[in-house]
Structure formats: C-alpha cells, structure tokens
CSV table of C-alpha atoms and ligand atoms in Angstrom, one decimal:
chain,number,residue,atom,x,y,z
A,20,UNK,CA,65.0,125.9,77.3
A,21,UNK,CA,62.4,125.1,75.0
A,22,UNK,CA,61.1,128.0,72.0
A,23,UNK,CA,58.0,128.1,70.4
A,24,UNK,CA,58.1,127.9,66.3
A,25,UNK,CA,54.9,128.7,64.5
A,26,UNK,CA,55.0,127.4,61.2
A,27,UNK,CA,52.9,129.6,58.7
A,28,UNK,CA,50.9,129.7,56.5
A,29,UNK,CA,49.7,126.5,58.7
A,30,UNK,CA,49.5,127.9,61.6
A,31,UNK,CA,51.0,125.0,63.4
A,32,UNK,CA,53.0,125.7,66.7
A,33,UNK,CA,55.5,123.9,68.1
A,34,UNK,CA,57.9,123.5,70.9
A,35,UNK,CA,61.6,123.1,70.0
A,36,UNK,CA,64.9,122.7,71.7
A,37,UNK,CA,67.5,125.6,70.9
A,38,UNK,CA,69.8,124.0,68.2
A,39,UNK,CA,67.5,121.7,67.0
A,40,UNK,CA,67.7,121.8,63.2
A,41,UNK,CA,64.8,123.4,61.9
A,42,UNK,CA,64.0,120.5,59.7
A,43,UNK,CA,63.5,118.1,62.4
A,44,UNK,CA,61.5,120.9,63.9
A,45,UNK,CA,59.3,120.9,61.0
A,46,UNK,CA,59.0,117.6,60.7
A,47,UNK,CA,57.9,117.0,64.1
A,48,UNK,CA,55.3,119.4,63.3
A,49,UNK,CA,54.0,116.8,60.6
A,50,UNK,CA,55.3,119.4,58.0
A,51,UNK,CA,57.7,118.9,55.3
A,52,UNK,CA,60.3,121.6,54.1
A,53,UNK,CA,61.4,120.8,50.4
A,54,UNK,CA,65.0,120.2,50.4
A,55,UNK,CA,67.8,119.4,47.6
A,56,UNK,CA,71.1,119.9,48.9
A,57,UNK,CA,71.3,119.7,52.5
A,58,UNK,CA,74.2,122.4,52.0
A,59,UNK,CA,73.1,125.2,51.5
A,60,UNK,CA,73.6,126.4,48.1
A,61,UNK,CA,70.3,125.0,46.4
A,62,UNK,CA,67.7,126.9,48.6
A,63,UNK,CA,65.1,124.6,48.0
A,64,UNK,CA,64.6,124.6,51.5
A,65,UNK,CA,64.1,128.2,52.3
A,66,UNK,CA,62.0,129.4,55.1
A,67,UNK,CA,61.2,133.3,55.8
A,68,UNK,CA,61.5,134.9,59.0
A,69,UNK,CA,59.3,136.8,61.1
A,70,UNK,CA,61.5,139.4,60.4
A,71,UNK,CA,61.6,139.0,56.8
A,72,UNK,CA,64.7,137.5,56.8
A,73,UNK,CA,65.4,134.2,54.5
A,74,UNK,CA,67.3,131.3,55.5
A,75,UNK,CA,68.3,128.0,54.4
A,76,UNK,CA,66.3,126.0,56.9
A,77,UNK,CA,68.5,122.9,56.0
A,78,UNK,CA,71.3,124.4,57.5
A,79,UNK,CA,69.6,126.2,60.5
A,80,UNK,CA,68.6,125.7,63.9
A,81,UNK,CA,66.3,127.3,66.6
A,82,UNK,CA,68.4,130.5,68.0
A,83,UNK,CA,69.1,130.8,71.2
A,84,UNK,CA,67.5,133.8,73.1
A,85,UNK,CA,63.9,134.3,71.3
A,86,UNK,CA,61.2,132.8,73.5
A,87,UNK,CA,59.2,132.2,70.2
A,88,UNK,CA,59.7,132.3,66.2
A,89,UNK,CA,57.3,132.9,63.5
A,90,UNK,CA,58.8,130.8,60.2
A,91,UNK,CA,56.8,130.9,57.0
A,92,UNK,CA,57.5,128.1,54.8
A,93,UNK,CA,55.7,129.4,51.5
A,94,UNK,CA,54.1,126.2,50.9
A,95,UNK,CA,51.8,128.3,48.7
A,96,UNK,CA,53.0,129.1,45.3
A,97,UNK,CA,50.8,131.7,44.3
A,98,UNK,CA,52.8,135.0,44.7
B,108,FES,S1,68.5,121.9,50.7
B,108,FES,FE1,69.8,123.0,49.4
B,108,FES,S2,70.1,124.9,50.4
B,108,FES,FE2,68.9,123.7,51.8
C-alpha cells in the first residue's frame, strides 16, 4: 500500500511505502532534511505534521493507515 507525502513548503508530492523512513522519502523527493544525530535527541531533523504535530523525521516512518500526509520541512528560516 503505497501513501502520498507532500513535502511543504515545496510542494513536492510523493509516493511512499508504509515504514519507509521518512528520510529516504525525502530524499527521493530530491529534498534533503538536515540531520545530526540520527537518534533522536538533536532534532535537527525535525519535520511538522499536518496536524501540527513535530517529529524527528530521522527516526520516523510513513504510518500505516493515512492514504496521504502533509509534512512541512521548514526549510525557510524566516519565522
Ligand atoms: S538527526 Fe538528531 S534527532 Fe534526528
């Protein structure tokens, strides 16, 4: 079952596998995620949810059971 990820504020969608790692995703995308740790305790890498939720993409994955996901990677630094 493939899921649709829209990267923002590009605008770039994307199929993705459920429990690919969200960096590959992006990636695949031809976008790049900063990343430190790859642990999960810098949060260099973090993303923000459609929801408004904030994750550590390095340590993430598509869910299971959304059909598509909205992640904004705050490439711009202005706020
Ligand atoms: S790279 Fe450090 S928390 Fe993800």
């Amino acid at each position: 079952m493939s899921v649709q990820i829209r990267f923002l504020p590009d605008d770039v969608t994307i199929a993705a596998e459920v429990g690919e790692p969200l960096l590959r995703v992006a990636s695949r995308a031809g976008l790049s995620i900063p990343t430190g740790c790859l642990m999960g305790s810098c949060h260099a890498c973090e993303v923000e949810l459609e929801d408004g939720k904030i994750i550590c993409a390095c340590i993430s994955s598509v869910p299971p059971g959304c059909q598509e996901l909205t992640i904004n990677l705050f490439v711009d630094p202005t706020w």
